[in-house]
PDB file of C-alpha atoms in Angstrom:
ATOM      1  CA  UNK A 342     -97.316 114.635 161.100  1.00 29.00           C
ATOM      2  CA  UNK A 343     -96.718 117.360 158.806  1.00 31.00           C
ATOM      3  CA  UNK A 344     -98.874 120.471 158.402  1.00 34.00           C
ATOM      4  CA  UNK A 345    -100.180 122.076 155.666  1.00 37.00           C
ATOM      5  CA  UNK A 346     -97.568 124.628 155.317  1.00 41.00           C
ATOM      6  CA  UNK A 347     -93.970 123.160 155.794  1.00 44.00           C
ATOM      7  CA  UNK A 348     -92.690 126.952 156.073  1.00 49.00           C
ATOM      8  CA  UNK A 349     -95.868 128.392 157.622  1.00 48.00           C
ATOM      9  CA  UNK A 350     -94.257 127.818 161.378  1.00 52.00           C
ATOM     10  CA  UNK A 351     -90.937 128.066 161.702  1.00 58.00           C
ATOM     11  CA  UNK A 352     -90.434 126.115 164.541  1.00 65.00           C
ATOM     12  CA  UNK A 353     -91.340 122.847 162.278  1.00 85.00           C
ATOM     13  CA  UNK A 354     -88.437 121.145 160.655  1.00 91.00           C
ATOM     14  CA  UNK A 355     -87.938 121.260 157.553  1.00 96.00           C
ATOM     15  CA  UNK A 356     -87.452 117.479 155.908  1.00 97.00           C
ATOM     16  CA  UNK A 357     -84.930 117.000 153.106  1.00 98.00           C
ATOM     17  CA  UNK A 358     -85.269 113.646 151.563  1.00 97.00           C
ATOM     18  CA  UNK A 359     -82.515 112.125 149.535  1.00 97.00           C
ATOM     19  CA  UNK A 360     -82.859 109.076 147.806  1.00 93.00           C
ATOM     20  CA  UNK A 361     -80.678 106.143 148.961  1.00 90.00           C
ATOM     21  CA  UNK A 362     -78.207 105.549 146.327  1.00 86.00           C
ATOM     22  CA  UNK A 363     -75.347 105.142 149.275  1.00 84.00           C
ATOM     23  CA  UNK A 364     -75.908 103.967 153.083  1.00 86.00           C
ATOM     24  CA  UNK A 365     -77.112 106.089 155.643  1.00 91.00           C
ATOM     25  CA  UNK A 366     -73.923 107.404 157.450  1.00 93.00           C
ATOM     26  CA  UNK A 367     -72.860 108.122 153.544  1.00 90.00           C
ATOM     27  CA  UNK A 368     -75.427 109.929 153.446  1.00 93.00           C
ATOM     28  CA  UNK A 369     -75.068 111.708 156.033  1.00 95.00           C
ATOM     29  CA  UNK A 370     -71.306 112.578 155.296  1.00 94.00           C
ATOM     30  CA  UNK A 371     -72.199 113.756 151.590  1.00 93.00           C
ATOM     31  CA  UNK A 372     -75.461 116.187 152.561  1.00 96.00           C
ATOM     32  CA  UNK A 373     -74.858 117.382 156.003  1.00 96.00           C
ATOM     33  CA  UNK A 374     -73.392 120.859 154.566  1.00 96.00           C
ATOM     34  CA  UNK A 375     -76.032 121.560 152.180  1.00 97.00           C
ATOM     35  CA  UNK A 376     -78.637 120.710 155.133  1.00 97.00           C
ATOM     36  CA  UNK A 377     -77.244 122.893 157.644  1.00 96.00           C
ATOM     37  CA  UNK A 378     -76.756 125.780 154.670  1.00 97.00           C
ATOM     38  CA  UNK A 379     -80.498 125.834 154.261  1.00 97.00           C
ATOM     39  CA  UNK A 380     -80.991 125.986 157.948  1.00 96.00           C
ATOM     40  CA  UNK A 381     -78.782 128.532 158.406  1.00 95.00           C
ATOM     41  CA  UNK A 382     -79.614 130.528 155.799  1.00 96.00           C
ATOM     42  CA  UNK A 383     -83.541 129.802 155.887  1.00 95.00           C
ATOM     43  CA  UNK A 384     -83.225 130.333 159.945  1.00 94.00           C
ATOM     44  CA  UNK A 385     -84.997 127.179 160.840  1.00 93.00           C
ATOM     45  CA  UNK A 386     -84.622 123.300 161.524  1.00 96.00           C
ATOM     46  CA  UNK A 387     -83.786 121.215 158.465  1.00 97.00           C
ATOM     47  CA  UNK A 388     -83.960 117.323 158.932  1.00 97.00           C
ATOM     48  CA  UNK A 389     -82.161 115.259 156.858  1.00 97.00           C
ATOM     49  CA  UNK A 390     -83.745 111.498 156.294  1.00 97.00           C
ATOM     50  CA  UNK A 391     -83.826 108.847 153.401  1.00 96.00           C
ATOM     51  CA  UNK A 392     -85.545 105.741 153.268  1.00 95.00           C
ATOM     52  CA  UNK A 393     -84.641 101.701 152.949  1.00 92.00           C
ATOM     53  CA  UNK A 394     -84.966 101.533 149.247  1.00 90.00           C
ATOM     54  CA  UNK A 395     -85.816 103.189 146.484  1.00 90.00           C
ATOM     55  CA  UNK A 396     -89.059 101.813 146.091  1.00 91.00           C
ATOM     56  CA  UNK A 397     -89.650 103.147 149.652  1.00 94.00           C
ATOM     57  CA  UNK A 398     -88.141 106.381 148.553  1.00 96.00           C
ATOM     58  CA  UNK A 399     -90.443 106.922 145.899  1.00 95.00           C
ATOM     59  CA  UNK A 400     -93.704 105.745 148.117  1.00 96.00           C
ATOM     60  CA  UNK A 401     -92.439 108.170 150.707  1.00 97.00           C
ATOM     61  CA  UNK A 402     -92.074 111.002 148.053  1.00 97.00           C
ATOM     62  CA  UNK A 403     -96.002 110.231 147.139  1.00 97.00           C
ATOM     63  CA  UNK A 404     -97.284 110.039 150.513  1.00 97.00           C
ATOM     64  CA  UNK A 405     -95.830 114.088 150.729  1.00 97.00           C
ATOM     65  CA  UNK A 406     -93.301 113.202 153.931  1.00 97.00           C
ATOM     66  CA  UNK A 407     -90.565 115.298 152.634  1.00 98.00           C
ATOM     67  CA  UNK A 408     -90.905 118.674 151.875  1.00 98.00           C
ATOM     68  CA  UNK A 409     -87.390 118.769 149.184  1.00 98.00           C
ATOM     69  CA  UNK A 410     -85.833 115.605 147.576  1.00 98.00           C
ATOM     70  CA  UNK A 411     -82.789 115.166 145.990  1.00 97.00           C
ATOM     71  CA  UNK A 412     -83.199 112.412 143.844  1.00 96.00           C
ATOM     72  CA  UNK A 413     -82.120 110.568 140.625  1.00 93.00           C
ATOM     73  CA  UNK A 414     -83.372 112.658 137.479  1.00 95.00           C
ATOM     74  CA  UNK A 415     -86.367 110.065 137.059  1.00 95.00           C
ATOM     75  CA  UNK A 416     -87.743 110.002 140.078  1.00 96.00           C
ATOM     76  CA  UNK A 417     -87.798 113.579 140.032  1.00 97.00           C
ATOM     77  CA  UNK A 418     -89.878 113.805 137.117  1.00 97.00           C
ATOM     78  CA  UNK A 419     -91.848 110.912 138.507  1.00 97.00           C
ATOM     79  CA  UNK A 420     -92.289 113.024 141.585  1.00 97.00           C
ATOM     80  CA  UNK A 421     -93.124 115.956 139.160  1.00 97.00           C
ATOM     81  CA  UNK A 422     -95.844 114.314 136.565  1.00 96.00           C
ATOM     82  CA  UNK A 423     -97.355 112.389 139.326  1.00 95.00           C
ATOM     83  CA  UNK A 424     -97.012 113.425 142.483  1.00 96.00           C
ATOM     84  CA  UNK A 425     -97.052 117.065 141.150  1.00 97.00           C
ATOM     85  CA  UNK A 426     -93.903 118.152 142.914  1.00 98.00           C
ATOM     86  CA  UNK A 427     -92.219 121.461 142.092  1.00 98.00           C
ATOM     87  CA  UNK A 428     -88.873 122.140 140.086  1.00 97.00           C
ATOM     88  CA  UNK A 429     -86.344 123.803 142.051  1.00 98.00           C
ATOM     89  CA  UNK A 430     -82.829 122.824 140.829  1.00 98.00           C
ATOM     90  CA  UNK A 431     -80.578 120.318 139.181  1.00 96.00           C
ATOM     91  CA  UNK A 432     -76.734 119.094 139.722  1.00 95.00           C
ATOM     92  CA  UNK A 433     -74.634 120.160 137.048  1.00 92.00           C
ATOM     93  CA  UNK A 434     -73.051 116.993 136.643  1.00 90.00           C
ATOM     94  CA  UNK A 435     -74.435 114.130 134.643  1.00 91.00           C
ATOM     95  CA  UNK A 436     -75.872 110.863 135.659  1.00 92.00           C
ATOM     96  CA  UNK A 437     -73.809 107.480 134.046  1.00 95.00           C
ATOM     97  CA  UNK A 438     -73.180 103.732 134.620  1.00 96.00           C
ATOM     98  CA  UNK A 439     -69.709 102.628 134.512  1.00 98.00           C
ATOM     99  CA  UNK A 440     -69.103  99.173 133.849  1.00 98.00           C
ATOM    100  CA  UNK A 441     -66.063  97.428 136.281  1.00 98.00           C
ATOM    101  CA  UNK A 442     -64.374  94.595 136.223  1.00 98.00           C
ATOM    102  CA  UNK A 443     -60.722  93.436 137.973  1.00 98.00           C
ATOM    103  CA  UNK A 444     -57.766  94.132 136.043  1.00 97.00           C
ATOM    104  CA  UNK A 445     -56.781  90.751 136.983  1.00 96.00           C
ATOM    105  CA  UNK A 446     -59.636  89.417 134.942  1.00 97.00           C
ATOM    106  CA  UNK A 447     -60.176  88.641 131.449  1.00 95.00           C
ATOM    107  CA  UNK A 448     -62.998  91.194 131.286  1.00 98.00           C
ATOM    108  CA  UNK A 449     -61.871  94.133 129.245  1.00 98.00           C
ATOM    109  CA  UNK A 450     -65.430  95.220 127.541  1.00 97.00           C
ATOM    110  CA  UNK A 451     -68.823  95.022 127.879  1.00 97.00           C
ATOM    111  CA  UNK A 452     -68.668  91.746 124.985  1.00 96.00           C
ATOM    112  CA  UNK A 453     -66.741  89.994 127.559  1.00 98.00           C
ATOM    113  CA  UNK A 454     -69.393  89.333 129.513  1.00 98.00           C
ATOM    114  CA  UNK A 455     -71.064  87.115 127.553  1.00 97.00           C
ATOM    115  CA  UNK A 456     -71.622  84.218 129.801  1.00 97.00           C
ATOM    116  CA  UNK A 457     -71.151  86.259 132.620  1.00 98.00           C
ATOM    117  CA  UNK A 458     -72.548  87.743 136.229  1.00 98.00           C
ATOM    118  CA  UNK A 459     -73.046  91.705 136.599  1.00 98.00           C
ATOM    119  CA  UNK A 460     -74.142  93.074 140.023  1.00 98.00           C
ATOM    120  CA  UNK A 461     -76.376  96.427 139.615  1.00 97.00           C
ATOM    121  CA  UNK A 462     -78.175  98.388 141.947  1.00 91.00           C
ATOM    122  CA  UNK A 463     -82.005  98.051 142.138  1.00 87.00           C
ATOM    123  CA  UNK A 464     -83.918  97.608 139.089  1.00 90.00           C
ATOM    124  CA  UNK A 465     -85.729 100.393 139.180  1.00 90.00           C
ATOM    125  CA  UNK A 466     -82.971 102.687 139.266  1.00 92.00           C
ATOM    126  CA  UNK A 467     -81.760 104.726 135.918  1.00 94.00           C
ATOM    127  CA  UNK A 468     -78.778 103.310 136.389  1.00 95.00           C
ATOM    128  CA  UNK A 469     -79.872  99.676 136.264  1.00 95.00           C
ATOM    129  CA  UNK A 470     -82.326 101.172 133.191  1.00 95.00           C
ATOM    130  CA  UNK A 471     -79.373 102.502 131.435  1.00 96.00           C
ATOM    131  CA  UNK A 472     -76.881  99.504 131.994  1.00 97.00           C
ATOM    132  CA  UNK A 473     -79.558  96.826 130.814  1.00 96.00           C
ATOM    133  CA  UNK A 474     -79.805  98.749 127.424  1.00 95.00           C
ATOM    134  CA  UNK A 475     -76.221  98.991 126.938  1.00 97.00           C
ATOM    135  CA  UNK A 476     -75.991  95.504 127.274  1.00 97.00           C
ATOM    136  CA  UNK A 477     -78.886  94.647 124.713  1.00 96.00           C
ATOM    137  CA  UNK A 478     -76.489  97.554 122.523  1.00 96.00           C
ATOM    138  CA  UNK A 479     -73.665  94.983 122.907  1.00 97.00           C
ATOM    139  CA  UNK A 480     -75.750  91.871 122.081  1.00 97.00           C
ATOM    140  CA  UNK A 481     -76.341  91.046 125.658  1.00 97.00           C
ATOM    141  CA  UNK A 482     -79.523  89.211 126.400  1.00 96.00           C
ATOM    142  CA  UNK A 483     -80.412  90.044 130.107  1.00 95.00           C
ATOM    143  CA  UNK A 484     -80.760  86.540 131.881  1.00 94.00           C
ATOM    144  CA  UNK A 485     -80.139  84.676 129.049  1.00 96.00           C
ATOM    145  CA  UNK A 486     -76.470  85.312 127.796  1.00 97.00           C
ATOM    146  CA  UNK A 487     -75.774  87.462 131.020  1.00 98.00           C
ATOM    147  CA  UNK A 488     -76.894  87.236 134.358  1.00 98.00           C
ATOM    148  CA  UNK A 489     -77.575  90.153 136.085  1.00 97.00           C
ATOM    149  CA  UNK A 490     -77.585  89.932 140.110  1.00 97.00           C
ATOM    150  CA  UNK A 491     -79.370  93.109 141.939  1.00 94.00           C
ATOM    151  CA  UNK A 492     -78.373  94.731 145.015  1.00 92.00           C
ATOM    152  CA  UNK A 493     -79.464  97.500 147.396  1.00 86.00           C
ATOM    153  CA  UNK A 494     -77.127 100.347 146.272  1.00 86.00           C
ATOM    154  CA  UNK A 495     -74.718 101.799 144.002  1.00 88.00           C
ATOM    155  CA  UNK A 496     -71.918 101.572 146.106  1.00 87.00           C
ATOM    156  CA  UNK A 497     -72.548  97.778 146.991  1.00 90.00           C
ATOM    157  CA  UNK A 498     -72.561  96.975 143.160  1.00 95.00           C
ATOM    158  CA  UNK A 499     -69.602  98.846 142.898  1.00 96.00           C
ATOM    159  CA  UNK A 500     -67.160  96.702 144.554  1.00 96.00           C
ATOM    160  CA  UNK A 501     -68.948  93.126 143.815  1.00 97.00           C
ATOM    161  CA  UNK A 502     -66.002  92.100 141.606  1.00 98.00           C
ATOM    162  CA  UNK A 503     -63.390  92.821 144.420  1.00 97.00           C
ATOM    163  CA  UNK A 504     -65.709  90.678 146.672  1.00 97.00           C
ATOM    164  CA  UNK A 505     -65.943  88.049 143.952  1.00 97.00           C
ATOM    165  CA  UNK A 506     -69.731  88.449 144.062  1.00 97.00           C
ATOM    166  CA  UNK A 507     -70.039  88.553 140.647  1.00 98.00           C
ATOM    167  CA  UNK A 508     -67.798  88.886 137.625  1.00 98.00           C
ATOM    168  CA  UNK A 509     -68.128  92.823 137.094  1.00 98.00           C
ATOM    169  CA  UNK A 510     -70.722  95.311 138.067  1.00 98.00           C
ATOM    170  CA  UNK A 511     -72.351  98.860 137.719  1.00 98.00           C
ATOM    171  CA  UNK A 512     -72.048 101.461 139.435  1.00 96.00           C
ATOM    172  CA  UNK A 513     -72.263 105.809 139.040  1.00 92.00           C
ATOM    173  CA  UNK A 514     -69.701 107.269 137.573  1.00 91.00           C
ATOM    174  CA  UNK A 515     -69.501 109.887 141.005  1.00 85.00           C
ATOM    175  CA  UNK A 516     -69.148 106.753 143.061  1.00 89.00           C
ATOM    176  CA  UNK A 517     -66.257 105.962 140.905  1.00 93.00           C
ATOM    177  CA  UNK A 518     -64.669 109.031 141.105  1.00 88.00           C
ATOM    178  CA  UNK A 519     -64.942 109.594 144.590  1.00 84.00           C
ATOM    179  CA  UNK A 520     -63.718 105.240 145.017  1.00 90.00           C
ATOM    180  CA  UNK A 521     -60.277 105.629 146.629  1.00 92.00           C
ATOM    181  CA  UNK A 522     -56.947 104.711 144.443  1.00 94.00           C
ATOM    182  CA  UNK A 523     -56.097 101.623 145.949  1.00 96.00           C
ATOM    183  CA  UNK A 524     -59.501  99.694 145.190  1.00 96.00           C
ATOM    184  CA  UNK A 525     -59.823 101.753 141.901  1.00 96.00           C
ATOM    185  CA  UNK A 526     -56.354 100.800 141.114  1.00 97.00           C
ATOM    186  CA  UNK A 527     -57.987  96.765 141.546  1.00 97.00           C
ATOM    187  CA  UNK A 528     -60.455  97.845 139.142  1.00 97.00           C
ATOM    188  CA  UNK A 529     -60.938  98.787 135.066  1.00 97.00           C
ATOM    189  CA  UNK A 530     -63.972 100.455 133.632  1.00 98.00           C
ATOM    190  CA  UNK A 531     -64.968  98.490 130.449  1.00 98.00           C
ATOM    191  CA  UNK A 532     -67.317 100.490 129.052  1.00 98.00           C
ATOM    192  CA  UNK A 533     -70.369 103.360 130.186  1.00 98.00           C
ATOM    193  CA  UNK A 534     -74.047 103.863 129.702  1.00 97.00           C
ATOM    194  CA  UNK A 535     -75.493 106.840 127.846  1.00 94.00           C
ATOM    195  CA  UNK A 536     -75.908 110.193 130.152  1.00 93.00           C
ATOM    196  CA  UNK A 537     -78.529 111.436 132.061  1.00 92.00           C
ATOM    197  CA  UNK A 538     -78.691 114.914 133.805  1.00 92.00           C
ATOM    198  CA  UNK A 539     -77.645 114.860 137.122  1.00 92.00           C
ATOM    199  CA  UNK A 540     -79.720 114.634 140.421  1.00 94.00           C
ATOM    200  CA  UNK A 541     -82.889 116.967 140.532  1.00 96.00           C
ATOM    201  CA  UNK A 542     -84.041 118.872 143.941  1.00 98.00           C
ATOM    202  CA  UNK A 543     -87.747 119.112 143.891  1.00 98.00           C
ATOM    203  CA  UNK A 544     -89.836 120.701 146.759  1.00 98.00           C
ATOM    204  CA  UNK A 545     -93.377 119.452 147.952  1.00 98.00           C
ATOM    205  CA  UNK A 546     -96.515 121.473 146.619  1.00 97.00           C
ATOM    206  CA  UNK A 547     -97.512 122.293 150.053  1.00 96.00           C
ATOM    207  CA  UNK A 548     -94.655 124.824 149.934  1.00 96.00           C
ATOM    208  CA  UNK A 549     -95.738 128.132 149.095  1.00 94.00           C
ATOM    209  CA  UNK A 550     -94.219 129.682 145.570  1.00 95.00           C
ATOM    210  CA  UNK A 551     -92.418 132.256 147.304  1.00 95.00           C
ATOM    211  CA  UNK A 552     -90.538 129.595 149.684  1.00 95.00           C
ATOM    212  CA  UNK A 553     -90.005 127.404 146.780  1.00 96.00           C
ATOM    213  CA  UNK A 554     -88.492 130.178 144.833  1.00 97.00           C
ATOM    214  CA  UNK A 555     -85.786 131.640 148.177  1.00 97.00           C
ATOM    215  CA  UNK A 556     -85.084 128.085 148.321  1.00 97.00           C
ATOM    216  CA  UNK A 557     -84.091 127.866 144.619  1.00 98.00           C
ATOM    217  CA  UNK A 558     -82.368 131.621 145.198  1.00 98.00           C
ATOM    218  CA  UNK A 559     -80.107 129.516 148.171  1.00 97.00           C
ATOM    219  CA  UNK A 560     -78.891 127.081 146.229  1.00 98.00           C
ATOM    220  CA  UNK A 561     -78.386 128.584 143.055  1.00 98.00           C
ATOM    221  CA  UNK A 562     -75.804 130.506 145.143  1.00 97.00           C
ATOM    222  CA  UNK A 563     -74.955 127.583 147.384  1.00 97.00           C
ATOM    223  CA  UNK A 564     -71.123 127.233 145.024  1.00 96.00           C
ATOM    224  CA  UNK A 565     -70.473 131.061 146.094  1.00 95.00           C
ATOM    225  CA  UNK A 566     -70.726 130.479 149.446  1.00 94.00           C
ATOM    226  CA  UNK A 567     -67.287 129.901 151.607  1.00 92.00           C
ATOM    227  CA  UNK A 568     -66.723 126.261 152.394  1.00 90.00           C
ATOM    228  CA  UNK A 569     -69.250 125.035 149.932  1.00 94.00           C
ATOM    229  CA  UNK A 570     -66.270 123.694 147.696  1.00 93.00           C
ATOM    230  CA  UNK A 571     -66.145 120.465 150.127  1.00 93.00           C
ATOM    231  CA  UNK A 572     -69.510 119.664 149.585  1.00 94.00           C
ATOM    232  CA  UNK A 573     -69.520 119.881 145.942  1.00 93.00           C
ATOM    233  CA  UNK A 574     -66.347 118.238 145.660  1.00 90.00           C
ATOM    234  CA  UNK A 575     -67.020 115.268 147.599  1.00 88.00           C
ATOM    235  CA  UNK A 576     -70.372 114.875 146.169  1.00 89.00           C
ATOM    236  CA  UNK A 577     -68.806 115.454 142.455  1.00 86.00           C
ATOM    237  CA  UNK A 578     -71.846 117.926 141.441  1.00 87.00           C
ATOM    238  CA  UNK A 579     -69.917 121.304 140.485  1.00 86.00           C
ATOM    239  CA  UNK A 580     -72.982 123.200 141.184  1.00 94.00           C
ATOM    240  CA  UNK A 581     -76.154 123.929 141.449  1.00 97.00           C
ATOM    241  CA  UNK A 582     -78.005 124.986 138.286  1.00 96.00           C
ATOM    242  CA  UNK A 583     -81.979 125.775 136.596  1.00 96.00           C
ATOM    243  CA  UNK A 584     -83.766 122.790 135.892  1.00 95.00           C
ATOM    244  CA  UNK A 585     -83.578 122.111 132.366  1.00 91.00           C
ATOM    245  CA  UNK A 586     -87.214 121.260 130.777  1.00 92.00           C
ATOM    246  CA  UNK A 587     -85.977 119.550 127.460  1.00 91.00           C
ATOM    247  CA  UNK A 588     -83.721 117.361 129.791  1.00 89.00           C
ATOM    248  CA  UNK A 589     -86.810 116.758 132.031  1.00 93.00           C
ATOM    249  CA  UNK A 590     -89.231 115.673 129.056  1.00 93.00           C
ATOM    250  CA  UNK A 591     -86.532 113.075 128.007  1.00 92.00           C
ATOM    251  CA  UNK A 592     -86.461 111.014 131.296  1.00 94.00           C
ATOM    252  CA  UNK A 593     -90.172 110.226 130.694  1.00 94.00           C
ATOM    253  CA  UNK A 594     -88.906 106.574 129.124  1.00 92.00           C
ATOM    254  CA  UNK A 595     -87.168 105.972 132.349  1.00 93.00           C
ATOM    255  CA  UNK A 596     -90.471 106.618 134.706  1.00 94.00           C
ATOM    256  CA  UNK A 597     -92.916 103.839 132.882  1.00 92.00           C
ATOM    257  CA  UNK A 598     -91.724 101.325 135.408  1.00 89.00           C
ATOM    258  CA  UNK A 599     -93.650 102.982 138.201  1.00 89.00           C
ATOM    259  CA  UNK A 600     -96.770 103.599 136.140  1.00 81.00           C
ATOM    260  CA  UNK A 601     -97.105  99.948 134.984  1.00 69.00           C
ATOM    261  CA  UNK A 602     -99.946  98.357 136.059  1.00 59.00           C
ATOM    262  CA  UNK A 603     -98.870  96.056 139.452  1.00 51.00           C
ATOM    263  CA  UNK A 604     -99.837  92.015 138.177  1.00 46.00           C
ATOM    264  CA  UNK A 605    -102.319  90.122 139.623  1.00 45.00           C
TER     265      UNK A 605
END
């Protein structure tokens, strides 16, 4: 169980959180770095966990079992309006859906898929939240002139079309990036969502200001450090940078689907 002070022993671990937009072992691979960074440079354990779903993720986050998240830019301010979570930085990069479809298809924009099956990741992700409006942008009735089939994560969605689970799908634009050339090269994007800003880091208010604030100071300067280009690179984040408030206010819209009253 954790204490009432995360940093007030430094024997206890430290928990990172990040929200499960890939598998496991993914993430594992993609955070590893920044996890042993902090330990190293905080001189104490750092654990790095997730959680089945997002739903999970974000009952997790309000139940206070990690002590930092990295999470999609609405659950962060989810986990800072509600759960009253503290700001400590944001990826420079910026949160989008890409559509996808085979090149082999007849599917060359988002009108095409009138009549159609889309696989996206978890509804109440921003990406699913971004990808539905897009579609209603197009003229694209969710479940009525397209059907939209939901999966567990990002990277499943991705590659539904190769798997001929559905007829194109949604995925993060990082995910595509980072997709290697001979699936992307199976693949066209059709069209994109708006932007969000990228993944937020948020620590639990447990943490003392002072701790909050070194931890901010670490990864701020996480890009300077030698070897840290691997970790940004393969994650697709540039850097670490302040949290932007305007930015934060704006992702309100994309909370309300955790602060709806649950039906009877």
């Amino acid at each position: 169980m954790l204490g009432p002070s995360a940093l007030a022993n430094e024997k206890t671990a430290l928990t990172l959180g990040v929200f499960p937009y890939v598998t496991p072992v993914q993430l594992s691979v993609f955070h590893t770095p920044l996890k042993d960074y902090l330990a190293k440079s905080l001189g104490r354990p750092v654990t790095l966990v997730t959680a089945p779903d997002l739903n999970s993720f974000v009952d997790r986050t309000r139940e206070g079992q990690y002590d930092i998240i990295i999470t999609a830019p609405h659950l962060g301010r989810l986990a800072e309006t509600r759960d009253g979570y503290k700001r400590v930085v944001q990826t420079s990069h910026t949160v989008q859906g890409f559509f996808l479809a085979r090149k082999d298809s007849g599917i060359h924009k988002i009108g095409d898929l009138n009549g159609k099956t889309v696989m996206i990741a978890q509804k109440v992700s921003i990406v699913y939240q971004m990808a539905e409006h897009t579609l209603r942008e197009n003229g694209l009735v969710p479940g009525e002139s397209v059907t939209i089939i939901e999966t567990r994560t990002h990277n499943n969605a991705m590659l539904a079309p190769l798997r001929g689970e559905a007829d194109a799908s949604v995925t993060g634009k990082l995910l595509w990036y980072v997709l290697d050339d001979e699936r992307k090269d199976q693949m066209r994007v059709i069209g994109t969502t708006e932007e969000a800003p990228g993944f937020l880091l948020m620590a639990h208010p447990r943490l003392a200001a002072q701790d909050i604030e070194k931890i901010k100071k670490l990864l701020l300067d996480f890009h300077r450090e030698p070897g840290s280009e691997s970790y940004f690179t393969t994650n697709g984040y540039e850097k670490f940078q302040p949290v932007d408030d305007r930015a934060m206010k704006g992702l309100d819209p994309y909370t309300q689907i955790f602060l709806k009253p649950a039906g009877p």
